CSV table of C-alpha atoms and ligand atoms in Angstrom, one decimal:
chain,number,residue,atom,x,y,z
T,1,MET,CA,-12.5,12.3,-0.1
T,2,LEU,CA,-11.0,10.5,-3.1
T,3,LYS,CA,-9.7,13.8,-4.5
T,4,ALA,CA,-8.2,14.6,-1.1
T,5,GLU,CA,-6.3,11.3,-1.2
T,6,ALA,CA,-5.4,11.3,-4.9
T,7,ALA,CA,-3.8,14.7,-4.5
T,8,ALA,CA,-1.6,13.5,-1.7
T,9,ARG,CA,-0.6,10.3,-3.5
T,10,ALA,CA,0.3,12.3,-6.6
T,11,LEU,CA,2.7,14.4,-4.6
T,12,MET,CA,4.7,11.5,-3.1
T,13,PRO,CA,7.0,10.5,-6.0
T,14,ARG,CA,8.0,14.2,-6.3
T,15,TYR,CA,9.3,14.1,-2.7
T,16,GLY,CA,10.8,10.6,-2.9
T,17,VAL,CA,8.3,9.1,-0.5
T,18,GLY,CA,7.3,5.4,-0.9
T,19,GLU,CA,4.2,3.6,0.3
T,20,ILE,CA,4.0,1.4,3.4
T,21,ARG,CA,1.1,-0.6,4.6
T,22,VAL,CA,0.7,-1.5,8.2
T,23,PRO,CA,-2.0,-3.6,10.1
T,24,ALA,CA,-5.2,-2.1,11.4
T,25,LEU,CA,-5.3,-4.6,14.2
T,26,GLU,CA,-2.4,-4.7,16.7
T,27,ARG,CA,-1.7,-5.7,20.3
T,28,ILE,CA,-2.5,-2.8,22.6
T,29,GLN,CA,1.1,-2.6,23.8
T,30,LEU,CA,2.2,-1.1,20.5
T,31,TYR,CA,0.2,2.0,21.2
T,32,GLN,CA,0.9,2.1,25.0
T,33,ARG,CA,4.6,2.0,24.3
T,34,SER,CA,4.6,4.6,21.7
T,35,THR,CA,2.0,7.2,22.7
T,36,GLY,CA,2.7,6.9,26.4
T,37,GLU,CA,-0.1,5.6,28.6
T,38,THR,CA,-1.1,9.1,29.6
T,39,SER,CA,-2.2,10.3,26.2
T,40,ASP,CA,-6.0,10.9,25.6
T,41,VAL,CA,-5.9,8.6,22.7
T,42,VAL,CA,-4.6,5.6,24.7
T,43,GLU,CA,-6.6,6.5,27.8
T,44,LYS,CA,-10.0,7.1,26.4
T,45,GLN,CA,-10.1,6.8,22.7
T,46,MET,CA,-8.9,3.4,21.7
T,47,TYR,CA,-11.1,0.5,20.6
T,48,THR,CA,-9.7,-2.5,22.5
T,49,PHE,CA,-10.9,-6.0,23.1
T,50,SER,CA,-9.6,-9.3,24.4
T,51,ASP,CA,-8.9,-12.1,21.9
T,52,ARG,CA,-10.1,-15.6,22.7
T,53,ASP,CA,-6.6,-17.1,22.9
T,54,GLU,CA,-5.4,-18.5,26.2
T,55,ALA,CA,-3.5,-15.4,27.2
T,56,GLU,CA,-6.5,-13.3,26.3
T,57,THR,CA,-4.3,-11.0,24.4
T,58,VAL,CA,-5.7,-7.5,24.3
T,59,VAL,CA,-5.8,-6.1,20.8
T,60,ALA,CA,-6.7,-2.6,19.5
T,61,LEU,CA,-7.9,-1.0,16.3
T,62,ARG,CA,-5.2,1.4,15.3
T,63,PRO,CA,-6.0,5.0,16.5
T,64,GLU,CA,-3.1,6.4,14.4
T,65,GLY,CA,-0.5,5.3,11.9
T,66,THR,CA,2.8,6.3,13.3
T,67,PRO,CA,3.4,3.5,15.8
T,68,GLY,CA,2.8,0.8,13.2
T,69,VAL,CA,5.2,2.4,10.7
T,70,VAL,CA,7.8,2.7,13.4
T,71,ARG,CA,7.4,-0.9,14.4
T,72,ALA,CA,7.8,-2.0,10.8
T,73,TYR,CA,10.9,0.2,10.4
T,74,ILE,CA,12.5,-1.3,13.5
T,75,GLU,CA,11.5,-4.9,12.7
T,76,GLY,CA,13.0,-4.5,9.2
T,77,GLY,CA,16.3,-3.5,10.9
T,78,LEU,CA,16.3,-0.2,9.0
T,79,ASP,CA,17.0,1.8,12.1
T,80,ARG,CA,20.5,0.3,12.2
T,81,SER,CA,21.2,-0.7,8.6
T,82,ASP,CA,19.8,2.2,6.6
T,83,PRO,CA,18.1,4.7,8.9
T,84,GLU,CA,17.2,7.4,6.4
T,85,GLN,CA,13.8,6.5,5.1
T,86,ARG,CA,10.6,8.2,3.9
T,87,PHE,CA,7.2,6.5,4.0
T,88,PHE,CA,3.6,7.3,3.4
T,89,TYR,CA,0.5,5.4,4.5
T,90,SER,CA,-3.2,5.8,3.8
T,91,GLY,CA,-6.1,4.1,5.5
T,92,PRO,CA,-8.7,4.0,8.2
T,93,MET,CA,-8.1,4.9,11.9
T,94,PHE,CA,-10.5,4.2,14.8
T,95,ARG,CA,-11.1,6.3,17.9
T,96,ARG,CA,-13.9,6.5,20.4
T,97,GLU,CA,-15.3,9.9,19.6
T,98,ARG,CA,-18.7,11.6,19.8
T,99,PRO,CA,-19.4,11.7,16.1
T,100,GLN,CA,-20.1,15.1,14.6
T,101,LYS,CA,-19.1,17.0,11.5
T,102,GLY,CA,-15.4,16.3,10.8
T,103,ARG,CA,-15.2,13.9,13.7
T,104,TYR,CA,-15.9,10.2,13.3
T,105,ARG,CA,-15.2,6.9,15.0
T,106,GLN,CA,-13.7,5.5,11.8
T,107,PHE,CA,-11.9,8.1,9.7
T,108,TYR,CA,-9.1,8.2,7.1
T,109,GLN,CA,-5.6,9.5,7.5
T,110,PHE,CA,-2.9,10.0,4.9
T,111,GLY,CA,0.4,10.2,6.7
T,112,VAL,CA,4.0,10.8,6.0
T,113,GLU,CA,6.9,9.7,8.2
T,114,VAL,CA,10.6,10.6,7.7
T,115,PHE,CA,13.3,8.8,9.7
T,116,GLY,CA,17.0,9.5,10.2
T,117,ARG,CA,16.9,13.2,9.7
T,118,ALA,CA,17.4,15.6,12.6
T,119,ASP,CA,18.1,18.7,10.5
T,120,ALA,CA,15.7,21.6,10.2
T,121,ALA,CA,15.8,21.4,6.4
T,122,CYS,CA,13.8,18.2,6.7
T,123,ASP,CA,11.1,19.9,8.8
T,124,ALA,CA,10.9,22.7,6.2
T,125,GLU,CA,10.7,20.2,3.4
T,126,LEU,CA,7.6,18.5,5.0
T,127,LEU,CA,5.9,21.8,5.5
T,128,ILE,CA,6.6,22.8,1.9
T,129,MET,CA,5.1,19.4,0.9
T,130,ILE,CA,1.9,20.2,2.9
T,131,ASP,CA,1.7,23.7,1.3
T,132,ASP,CA,2.1,22.0,-2.1
T,133,TYR,CA,-0.7,19.7,-1.2
T,134,CYS,CA,-3.1,22.5,-0.3
T,135,LYS,CA,-2.1,24.4,-3.4
T,136,SER,CA,-2.6,21.4,-5.7
T,137,LEU,CA,-6.2,21.2,-4.4
T,138,GLY,CA,-6.7,25.0,-4.6
T,139,LEU,CA,-7.6,24.9,-1.0
T,140,PRO,CA,-7.0,28.0,1.0
T,141,ALA,CA,-5.4,27.0,4.3
T,142,ARG,CA,-3.6,28.5,7.3
T,143,MET,CA,-0.3,27.0,8.6
T,144,GLU,CA,0.6,27.3,12.2
T,145,ILE,CA,4.0,26.2,13.6
T,146,ASN,CA,5.7,26.1,17.0
T,147,SER,CA,8.6,24.6,18.7
T,148,ILE,CA,8.0,22.6,21.9
T,149,GLY,CA,11.7,22.1,22.8
T,150,ASP,CA,13.6,18.9,23.5
T,151,PRO,CA,14.8,17.0,26.5
T,152,THR,CA,17.3,19.7,27.3
T,153,CYS,CA,14.9,22.6,27.6
T,154,ARG,CA,11.4,21.1,28.0
T,155,PRO,CA,11.7,20.2,31.7
T,156,ALA,CA,11.9,23.9,32.6
T,157,PHE,CA,8.9,24.7,30.4
T,158,ARG,CA,7.0,21.8,31.8
T,159,GLU,CA,7.7,23.0,35.3
T,160,ALA,CA,6.5,26.5,34.4
T,161,LEU,CA,3.3,25.0,33.0
T,162,VAL,CA,2.7,22.9,36.2
T,163,LYS,CA,3.2,26.1,38.3
T,164,TRP,CA,0.8,28.0,36.1
T,165,GLY,CA,-1.8,25.2,36.2
T,166,ARG,CA,-1.7,25.1,40.0
T,167,GLU,CA,-2.2,28.8,40.2
T,168,HIS,CA,-5.3,28.5,38.0
T,169,TRP,CA,-6.5,25.2,39.5
T,170,ASN,CA,-10.0,26.5,40.2
T,171,GLU,CA,-10.5,27.7,36.6
T,172,LEU,CA,-9.4,24.5,34.9
T,173,CYS,CA,-11.6,21.6,33.8
T,174,ALA,CA,-11.5,18.1,35.3
T,175,ASP,CA,-9.4,16.7,32.5
T,176,CYS,CA,-6.8,19.5,32.9
T,177,HIS,CA,-6.6,18.7,36.6
T,178,LYS,CA,-5.3,15.2,35.6
T,179,ARG,CA,-3.1,16.7,32.9
T,180,ILE,CA,-1.1,18.9,35.3
T,181,ASP,CA,0.8,15.9,36.7
T,182,ARG,CA,0.7,13.5,33.8
T,183,ASN,CA,1.3,15.7,30.7
T,184,PRO,CA,1.2,19.4,31.5
T,185,LEU,CA,1.9,20.4,27.8
T,186,ARG,CA,-1.6,19.3,27.0
T,187,LEU,CA,-3.0,22.0,29.2
T,188,LEU,CA,-2.4,24.1,26.2
T,189,ASP,CA,-4.3,21.7,23.9
T,190,CYS,CA,-7.5,21.6,26.0
T,191,LYS,CA,-10.7,22.4,24.0
T,192,ILE,CA,-12.6,23.6,27.1
T,193,ASP,CA,-9.9,25.8,28.6
T,194,ALA,CA,-8.6,27.3,25.4
T,195,LYS,CA,-9.3,30.9,26.5
T,196,LEU,CA,-7.5,30.5,29.8
T,197,ALA,CA,-4.5,28.9,28.0
T,198,GLU,CA,-3.7,32.2,26.3
T,199,SER,CA,-2.3,33.3,29.6
T,200,ALA,CA,-0.1,30.2,30.0
T,201,PRO,CA,3.7,30.3,29.6
T,202,SER,CA,5.0,30.1,26.0
T,203,SER,CA,7.4,27.3,25.0
T,204,LEU,CA,9.3,29.7,22.8
T,205,ASP,CA,10.5,31.6,26.0
T,206,TYR,CA,12.2,28.4,27.2
T,207,LEU,CA,14.0,27.1,24.1
T,208,CYS,CA,17.6,26.1,24.5
T,209,PRO,CA,20.1,27.6,21.9
T,210,ASP,CA,20.0,24.4,19.7
T,211,CYS,CA,16.2,24.3,19.6
T,212,ARG,CA,16.1,28.0,18.9
T,213,ALA,CA,18.5,27.7,16.0
T,214,HIS,CA,16.6,24.8,14.6
T,215,PHE,CA,13.3,26.7,14.7
T,216,ASP,CA,14.9,29.8,13.1
T,217,THR,CA,16.2,27.7,10.2
T,218,VAL,CA,12.7,26.2,9.7
T,219,ARG,CA,11.1,29.6,9.6
T,220,GLY,CA,13.8,31.1,7.4
T,221,THR,CA,13.5,28.2,4.9
T,222,LEU,CA,9.8,28.6,4.6
T,223,ASP,CA,10.2,32.3,4.1
T,224,SER,CA,12.7,31.8,1.3
T,225,VAL,CA,10.3,29.7,-0.7
T,226,GLY,CA,7.2,31.9,0.1
T,227,VAL,CA,5.3,29.4,2.3
T,228,ARG,CA,3.1,31.5,4.5
T,229,PHE,CA,2.8,30.5,8.2
T,230,GLN,CA,2.1,31.9,11.6
T,231,VAL,CA,3.9,31.1,14.8
T,232,ASN,CA,1.5,29.9,17.5
T,233,PRO,CA,3.2,29.4,20.8
T,234,ARG,CA,0.2,27.6,22.3
T,235,LEU,CA,0.4,24.8,19.7
T,236,VAL,CA,1.4,21.4,21.1
T,237,ARG,CA,0.7,17.9,19.9
T,238,GLY,CA,-1.6,15.7,21.8
T,239,LEU,CA,0.8,12.7,21.9
T,240,ASP,CA,3.7,12.5,24.3
T,241,TYR,CA,6.5,11.7,21.9
T,242,TYR,CA,6.9,14.9,20.0
T,243,THR,CA,9.9,17.2,20.2
T,244,ARG,CA,10.8,20.6,18.6
T,245,THR,CA,8.7,21.5,15.5
T,246,ALA,CA,5.0,21.0,15.9
T,247,PHE,CA,2.5,22.2,13.3
T,248,GLU,CA,-1.2,22.3,12.2
T,249,ILE,CA,-2.9,23.3,9.1
T,250,MET,CA,-6.4,24.8,9.4
T,251,ALA,CA,-9.1,25.3,6.7
T,252,GLU,CA,-12.3,27.3,6.7
T,253,GLY,CA,-15.8,25.9,6.8
T,254,LEU,CA,-15.3,23.0,9.2
T,255,GLY,CA,-16.7,24.5,12.4
T,256,ALA,CA,-14.9,23.4,15.5
T,257,GLN,CA,-13.0,20.7,13.6
T,258,SER,CA,-10.8,23.1,11.5
T,259,THR,CA,-7.5,21.2,11.7
T,260,ILE,CA,-7.0,19.2,8.4
T,261,VAL,CA,-3.3,18.3,9.0
T,262,ALA,CA,-1.3,17.9,12.1
T,263,GLY,CA,2.2,16.7,12.8
T,264,GLY,CA,5.6,17.3,14.3
T,265,ARG,CA,9.0,16.0,15.1
T,266,TYR,CA,9.4,12.9,17.3
T,267,ASP,CA,13.1,12.4,17.9
T,268,GLY,CA,12.7,10.1,20.9
T,269,LEU,CA,10.1,7.7,19.5
T,270,VAL,CA,12.1,5.1,17.6
T,271,GLU,CA,14.3,4.6,20.6
T,272,ALA,CA,11.4,4.5,23.0
T,273,MET,CA,9.9,1.7,20.9
T,274,GLY,CA,13.0,-0.4,21.2
T,275,GLY,CA,15.0,0.8,18.1
T,276,ALA,CA,18.2,2.8,17.7
T,277,ALA,CA,18.3,6.4,18.6
T,278,VAL,CA,17.0,7.6,15.3
T,279,PRO,CA,15.2,11.0,14.9
T,280,GLY,CA,11.9,11.2,13.0
T,281,ILE,CA,9.2,13.6,11.9
T,282,GLY,CA,5.8,13.2,10.3
T,283,PHE,CA,2.3,14.4,9.8
T,284,ALA,CA,-1.2,13.1,9.1
T,285,ILE,CA,-3.9,14.5,6.9
T,286,GLY,CA,-7.5,14.1,8.0
T,287,LEU,CA,-9.0,13.2,4.6
T,288,GLU,CA,-12.7,13.6,5.5
T,289,ARG,CA,-11.9,17.1,6.8
T,290,VAL,CA,-10.1,18.0,3.6
T,291,ALA,CA,-13.1,16.8,1.6
T,292,LEU,CA,-15.4,18.9,3.8
T,293,ALA,CA,-13.2,21.9,3.4
T,294,LEU,CA,-13.1,21.5,-0.4
T,295,GLU,CA,-16.9,21.3,-0.4
T,296,ALA,CA,-17.1,24.4,1.8
T,297,ALA,CA,-14.8,26.3,-0.5
T,298,ASN,CA,-16.9,25.2,-3.5
T,299,LEU,CA,-14.1,23.3,-5.1
T,300,VAL,CA,-15.5,20.3,-6.9
T,301,ASN,CA,-15.4,17.4,-4.5
T,302,GLY,CA,-14.9,14.6,-6.9
T,303,THR,CA,-13.5,13.9,-10.3
T,304,VAL,CA,-12.7,16.9,-12.4
T,305,ILE,CA,-14.4,16.6,-15.8
T,306,ASP,CA,-13.1,18.6,-18.7
T,307,ALA,CA,-16.0,18.1,-21.1
T,308,VAL,CA,-19.5,16.6,-21.4
T,309,VAL,CA,-20.3,15.2,-24.8
T,310,ILE,CA,-24.1,15.6,-25.5
T,311,ALA,CA,-25.9,13.6,-28.2
T,312,MET,CA,-29.1,15.3,-29.2
T,313,GLY,CA,-31.2,12.2,-30.1
T,314,ASP,CA,-30.4,8.6,-30.8
T,315,ALA,CA,-28.9,9.2,-34.2
T,316,ALA,CA,-26.0,11.2,-32.7
T,317,ILE,CA,-25.0,8.7,-30.0
T,318,ARG,CA,-22.5,6.8,-32.1
T,319,GLN,CA,-20.8,9.9,-33.2
T,320,SER,CA,-20.7,11.2,-29.6
T,321,ALA,CA,-19.2,8.0,-28.4
T,322,LEU,CA,-16.5,8.3,-31.0
T,323,ILE,CA,-15.7,11.9,-30.0
T,324,ALA,CA,-15.7,11.1,-26.3
T,325,HIS,CA,-13.3,8.2,-27.0
T,326,ARG,CA,-10.9,10.4,-28.9
T,327,LEU,CA,-11.0,13.1,-26.2
T,328,ARG,CA,-10.2,10.5,-23.6
T,329,ALA,CA,-7.3,9.2,-25.7
T,330,ALA,CA,-6.1,12.8,-25.8
T,331,GLY,CA,-5.9,12.7,-22.0
T,332,LEU,CA,-9.2,14.6,-21.2
T,333,ALA,CA,-11.8,13.6,-18.6
T,334,VAL,CA,-15.1,13.2,-20.4
T,335,GLU,CA,-18.6,12.3,-19.5
T,336,MET,CA,-21.0,11.2,-22.3
T,337,THR,CA,-24.7,11.9,-22.2
T,338,SER,CA,-27.6,11.8,-24.6
T,339,ALA,CA,-30.2,14.5,-24.6
T,340,LEU,CA,-33.2,12.2,-24.1
T,341,ARG,CA,-33.4,14.8,-21.5
T,342,LYS,CA,-33.7,18.4,-22.8
T,343,LEU,CA,-30.5,20.1,-23.8
T,344,LYS,CA,-31.0,22.5,-20.9
T,345,ALA,CA,-31.0,19.6,-18.4
T,346,SER,CA,-27.8,18.2,-19.9
T,347,LEU,CA,-26.1,21.6,-19.8
T,348,SER,CA,-27.1,22.2,-16.2
T,349,ARG,CA,-25.7,18.7,-15.3
T,350,ALA,CA,-22.4,19.7,-17.1
T,351,ASN,CA,-22.3,22.9,-15.0
T,352,LYS,CA,-23.0,21.0,-11.8
T,353,ILE,CA,-20.1,18.6,-12.2
T,354,GLY,CA,-17.8,21.5,-13.0
T,355,ALA,CA,-17.2,20.7,-16.7
T,356,ARG,CA,-15.5,23.4,-18.6
T,357,PHE,CA,-16.8,22.4,-22.0
T,358,ALA,CA,-20.0,20.9,-23.6
T,359,VAL,CA,-19.7,19.2,-27.0
T,360,ILE,CA,-23.1,19.2,-28.5
T,361,ILE,CA,-24.1,17.0,-31.5
T,362,GLY,CA,-27.5,17.2,-33.1
T,363,GLU,CA,-28.8,15.8,-36.4
T,364,ASP,CA,-27.7,18.8,-38.3
T,365,GLU,CA,-24.2,18.7,-36.9
T,366,LEU,CA,-24.0,15.0,-37.5
T,367,ALA,CA,-24.9,15.5,-41.2
T,368,ARG,CA,-22.2,18.2,-41.6
T,369,GLY,CA,-19.4,16.5,-39.6
T,370,VAL,CA,-19.2,19.3,-37.0
T,371,VAL,CA,-20.1,19.8,-33.3
T,372,GLN,CA,-21.1,22.9,-31.3
T,373,LEU,CA,-18.3,23.5,-28.7
T,374,ARG,CA,-19.7,25.5,-25.8
T,375,ASP,CA,-17.2,27.0,-23.3
T,376,LEU,CA,-19.3,26.9,-20.1
T,377,ALA,CA,-16.9,29.1,-18.1
T,378,GLN,CA,-17.0,31.9,-20.7
T,379,SER,CA,-20.6,31.3,-22.0
T,380,THR,CA,-19.4,31.2,-25.6
T,381,GLN,CA,-20.2,28.7,-28.4
T,382,ARG,CA,-18.7,28.0,-31.8
T,383,GLU,CA,-18.8,25.3,-34.5
T,384,VAL,CA,-15.8,23.0,-34.7
T,385,ALA,CA,-15.1,20.2,-37.2
T,386,VAL,CA,-15.3,16.7,-35.6
T,387,GLY,CA,-11.6,16.1,-36.0
T,388,GLU,CA,-10.6,19.4,-34.4
T,389,VAL,CA,-12.5,19.1,-31.1
T,390,ALA,CA,-9.6,17.8,-28.9
T,391,ALA,CA,-7.2,20.5,-30.2
T,392,ALA,CA,-9.9,23.2,-29.8
T,393,ILE,CA,-10.4,22.2,-26.2
T,394,ALA,CA,-6.7,22.1,-25.4
T,395,GLU,CA,-6.3,25.5,-27.0
T,396,ALA,CA,-9.2,27.1,-25.1
T,397,GLY,CA,-8.1,25.4,-21.9
T,398,ARG,CA,-4.8,27.2,-22.1
T,399,ASN,CA,-6.5,30.6,-22.0
C,401,LIG,P1,-8.5,16.8,17.3
C,401,LIG,O1,-7.8,17.8,18.2
C,401,LIG,O2,-9.3,17.4,16.2
C,401,LIG,O3,-9.1,15.7,18.1
C,401,LIG,P2,-6.1,15.2,17.1
C,401,LIG,O4,-5.1,16.0,17.7
C,401,LIG,O5,-6.8,14.1,17.8
C,401,LIG,O6,-7.3,16.1,16.5
C,401,LIG,P3,-4.3,13.8,15.3
C,401,LIG,O7,-4.2,12.6,16.2
C,401,LIG,O8,-3.1,14.8,15.3
C,401,LIG,O9,-5.6,14.7,15.7
C,401,LIG,O10,-4.7,13.4,13.8
C,401,LIG,C1,-4.3,14.2,12.7
C,401,LIG,C2,-5.5,14.7,11.9
C,401,LIG,O11,-6.5,13.6,11.7
C,401,LIG,C3,-6.4,15.7,12.6
C,401,LIG,O12,-5.8,17.0,12.4
C,401,LIG,C4,-7.7,15.6,11.8
C,401,LIG,O13,-7.7,16.2,10.6
C,401,LIG,C5,-7.8,14.1,11.6
C,401,LIG,N1,-8.6,13.5,12.7
C,401,LIG,C6,-8.3,13.2,14.0
C,401,LIG,N2,-9.3,12.6,14.6
C,401,LIG,C7,-10.4,12.5,13.7
C,401,LIG,C8,-11.7,12.0,13.8
C,401,LIG,N3,-12.2,11.4,14.9
C,401,LIG,N4,-12.5,12.1,12.7
C,401,LIG,C9,-12.0,12.7,11.6
C,401,LIG,N5,-10.7,13.2,11.4
C,401,LIG,C10,-9.9,13.1,12.5
C,402,LIG,MG1,-8.6,14.0,18.9
């Protein structure tokens, strides 16, 4: 979890994205206005309650980050004075869910929002950022993208979906019966009727020339930098404000909850929330799911330790502290341990936490001013002078 967040934070300066913090408690109207009152999140998933003030204001725990960021953007007047902005946020979100693996009532999202950019290069840049994120974690992931059109072409697609939904009425679940009139795009998003949805109309067949050109540029740009993706014409976003590019990133080992990142373009949102007509695009990473995926892929789910320094007996503790201190000063991550336990136990601990090296100091080494440097990945060991340990680790780490 921490690693999942740290990797995302580390990436932000390289893409010129600054942090924003928004409240976890808001009036319910913020979410009704932004997500549209028909979305599942607003309808069923929000934690809401009445305040004890005279008006009995209804407040909600935030189910997602985007509306709060948009509100801050508009209240700060940036939509008119300086519309092109990039923000990231990180924090807990709350939804009524049936808790299960990868699905919680309080969970953590790391999200990025870019305002004032309508061009396809911006969509591509965010997808490249996500690819970068997965690569920096060493996490194998699959990227799926789609275009769901814009106000020019979506009405016809919407109509086709309604028609399809009516034709298959008897096969659809109760939720989908409601979706047909309220938000037919979400027929494609249904977890119960997923199989049936494969026969539904595809948004790509309905794109207007502008939307098609936009999508082509996104794909071409990803191709040119070698970001791998698949086009999934059934992919839509669950919230009502999305336009054009929609995407999801999936990882292995999460069972039904395989989506670790989801996002898309939302060109109508800022205006719908009372701001200027400014385009936007964003995504959110589900940090618990990334942590679970890292665990499933056997990638160390915590801090990466370069070396464990093991003192064999009390006499070697001072020397081991000094060496650990020097290694840290050289920028290495180090854990210190004394083999009050057996050496074997200390080494298996070093292996368990994924350390590449063990630095072993016994009485004999202490007397001679050396250490045993064991490369745990290669199962080799050699003697190194105390002053040379950092350099020897750096040297071996390069191979
Ligand atoms: P799902 O279809 O799994 O319910 P969603 O469409 O509701 O996801 P978004 O609102 O797009 O999800 O949120 C973005 C990401 O946040 C998801 O892809 C997922 O990784 C994570 N996420 C969403 N809901 C939860 C939850 N209840 N518990 C943990 N992570 C979640
Ligand atoms: Mg959901």
